[in-house]
C-alpha cells in the first residue's frame, strides 16, 4: 500500500512539473514564429461544425499586426453518391483576425447548408 501511495505521489508531482515547463516553453517559442496560413480539409459535416475557433485565433497570436494571414476550409464528401467538394479561402491582415474568423464562420455555414443536400 505504501508503494502505491508513493508511486501515485511521484506521478502527480511529475505531471505538475511537466505542465509548468510546458507553459514556460510555450511563451518562449511563440516569440519568433510567424504563421501565415491554416488549412482544414474534412470529410464530414460534423468535423466542420466542431472547429475550435479559439485555437484558430491562437495560431496567429505571435504574428505582427500587418502580417497577411490566410485560412482555408474545405469539405470532400468522398463517401456520398455525388462526390461533393467545396472550399473557401479567407485572407487579410492578422490585426483583423476577429473579422476574418466571422467571415470564415459564415462561409462554413454556407458550405454545411449546401452539403446537406449531397450527404447521401
PDB file of N, CA, C and O in Angstrom, residues 16-31:
ATOM      1  N   UNK A  16       2.579  17.751 -12.631  1.00  0.00           N
ATOM      2  CA  UNK A  16       2.522  19.188 -12.368  1.00  0.00           C
ATOM      3  C   UNK A  16       3.801  19.884 -12.821  1.00  0.00           C
ATOM      4  O   UNK A  16       3.762  20.960 -13.389  1.00  0.00           O
ATOM      5  N   UNK A  17       4.935  19.264 -12.583  1.00  0.00           N
ATOM      6  CA  UNK A  17       6.196  19.849 -13.004  1.00  0.00           C
ATOM      7  C   UNK A  17       6.276  19.939 -14.524  1.00  0.00           C
ATOM      8  O   UNK A  17       6.731  20.937 -15.066  1.00  0.00           O
ATOM      9  N   UNK A  18       5.810  18.924 -15.211  1.00  0.00           N
ATOM     10  CA  UNK A  18       5.831  18.928 -16.673  1.00  0.00           C
ATOM     11  C   UNK A  18       4.938  20.025 -17.231  1.00  0.00           C
ATOM     12  O   UNK A  18       5.263  20.655 -18.241  1.00  0.00           O
ATOM     13  N   UNK A  19       3.802  20.277 -16.595  1.00  0.00           N
ATOM     14  CA  UNK A  19       2.911  21.337 -17.072  1.00  0.00           C
ATOM     15  C   UNK A  19       3.551  22.704 -16.916  1.00  0.00           C
ATOM     16  O   UNK A  19       3.411  23.563 -17.773  1.00  0.00           O
ATOM     17  N   UNK A  20       4.276  22.925 -15.819  1.00  0.00           N
ATOM     18  CA  UNK A  20       4.942  24.206 -15.623  1.00  0.00           C
ATOM     19  C   UNK A  20       6.009  24.426 -16.683  1.00  0.00           C
ATOM     20  O   UNK A  20       6.141  25.506 -17.243  1.00  0.00           O
ATOM     21  N   UNK A  21       6.767  23.410 -16.996  1.00  0.00           N
ATOM     22  CA  UNK A  21       7.803  23.528 -18.016  1.00  0.00           C
ATOM     23  C   UNK A  21       7.170  23.812 -19.373  1.00  0.00           C
ATOM     24  O   UNK A  21       7.643  24.657 -20.127  1.00  0.00           O
ATOM     25  N   UNK A  22       6.080  23.139 -19.674  1.00  0.00           N
ATOM     26  CA  UNK A  22       5.413  23.335 -20.949  1.00  0.00           C
ATOM     27  C   UNK A  22       4.920  24.770 -21.097  1.00  0.00           C
ATOM     28  O   UNK A  22       5.054  25.376 -22.151  1.00  0.00           O
ATOM     29  N   UNK A  23       4.343  25.346 -20.051  1.00  0.00           N
ATOM     30  CA  UNK A  23       3.860  26.720 -20.123  1.00  0.00           C
ATOM     31  C   UNK A  23       5.006  27.702 -20.330  1.00  0.00           C
ATOM     32  O   UNK A  23       4.883  28.656 -21.090  1.00  0.00           O
ATOM     33  N   UNK A  24       6.145  27.480 -19.672  1.00  0.00           N
ATOM     34  CA  UNK A  24       7.286  28.360 -19.846  1.00  0.00           C
ATOM     35  C   UNK A  24       7.839  28.247 -21.263  1.00  0.00           C
ATOM     36  O   UNK A  24       8.190  29.237 -21.884  1.00  0.00           O
ATOM     37  N   UNK A  25       7.921  27.032 -21.785  1.00  0.00           N
ATOM     38  CA  UNK A  25       8.432  26.834 -23.139  1.00  0.00           C
ATOM     39  C   UNK A  25       7.508  27.438 -24.182  1.00  0.00           C
ATOM     40  O   UNK A  25       7.961  27.947 -25.192  1.00  0.00           O
ATOM     41  N   UNK A  26       6.208  27.378 -23.940  1.00  0.00           N
ATOM     42  CA  UNK A  26       5.250  27.919 -24.897  1.00  0.00           C
ATOM     43  C   UNK A  26       5.455  29.424 -25.061  1.00  0.00           C
ATOM     44  O   UNK A  26       5.409  29.941 -26.166  1.00  0.00           O
ATOM     45  N   UNK A  27       5.707  30.125 -23.967  1.00  0.00           N
ATOM     46  CA  UNK A  27       5.916  31.567 -24.055  1.00  0.00           C
ATOM     47  C   UNK A  27       7.168  31.899 -24.848  1.00  0.00           C
ATOM     48  O   UNK A  27       7.176  32.819 -25.651  1.00  0.00           O
ATOM     49  N   UNK A  28       8.235  31.148 -24.642  1.00  0.00           N
ATOM     50  CA  UNK A  28       9.473  31.454 -25.346  1.00  0.00           C
ATOM     51  C   UNK A  28       9.419  31.029 -26.805  1.00  0.00           C
ATOM     52  O   UNK A  28      10.060  31.630 -27.652  1.00  0.00           O
ATOM     53  N   UNK A  29       8.673  29.981 -27.133  1.00  0.00           N
ATOM     54  CA  UNK A  29       8.595  29.518 -28.516  1.00  0.00           C
ATOM     55  C   UNK A  29       7.767  30.440 -29.397  1.00  0.00           C
ATOM     56  O   UNK A  29       8.042  30.581 -30.580  1.00  0.00           O
ATOM     57  N   UNK A  30       6.755  31.082 -28.844  1.00  0.00           N
ATOM     58  CA  UNK A  30       5.871  31.927 -29.637  1.00  0.00           C
ATOM     59  C   UNK A  30       6.503  33.250 -30.044  1.00  0.00           C
ATOM     60  O   UNK A  30       5.970  33.948 -30.889  1.00  0.00           O
ATOM     61  N   UNK A  31       7.622  33.613 -29.490  1.00  0.00           N
ATOM     62  CA  UNK A  31       8.174  34.944 -29.724  1.00  0.00           C
ATOM     63  C   UNK A  31       8.684  35.156 -31.155  1.00  0.00           C
ATOM     64  O   UNK A  31       8.574  36.237 -31.685  1.00  0.00           O
TER      65      UNK A  31
END
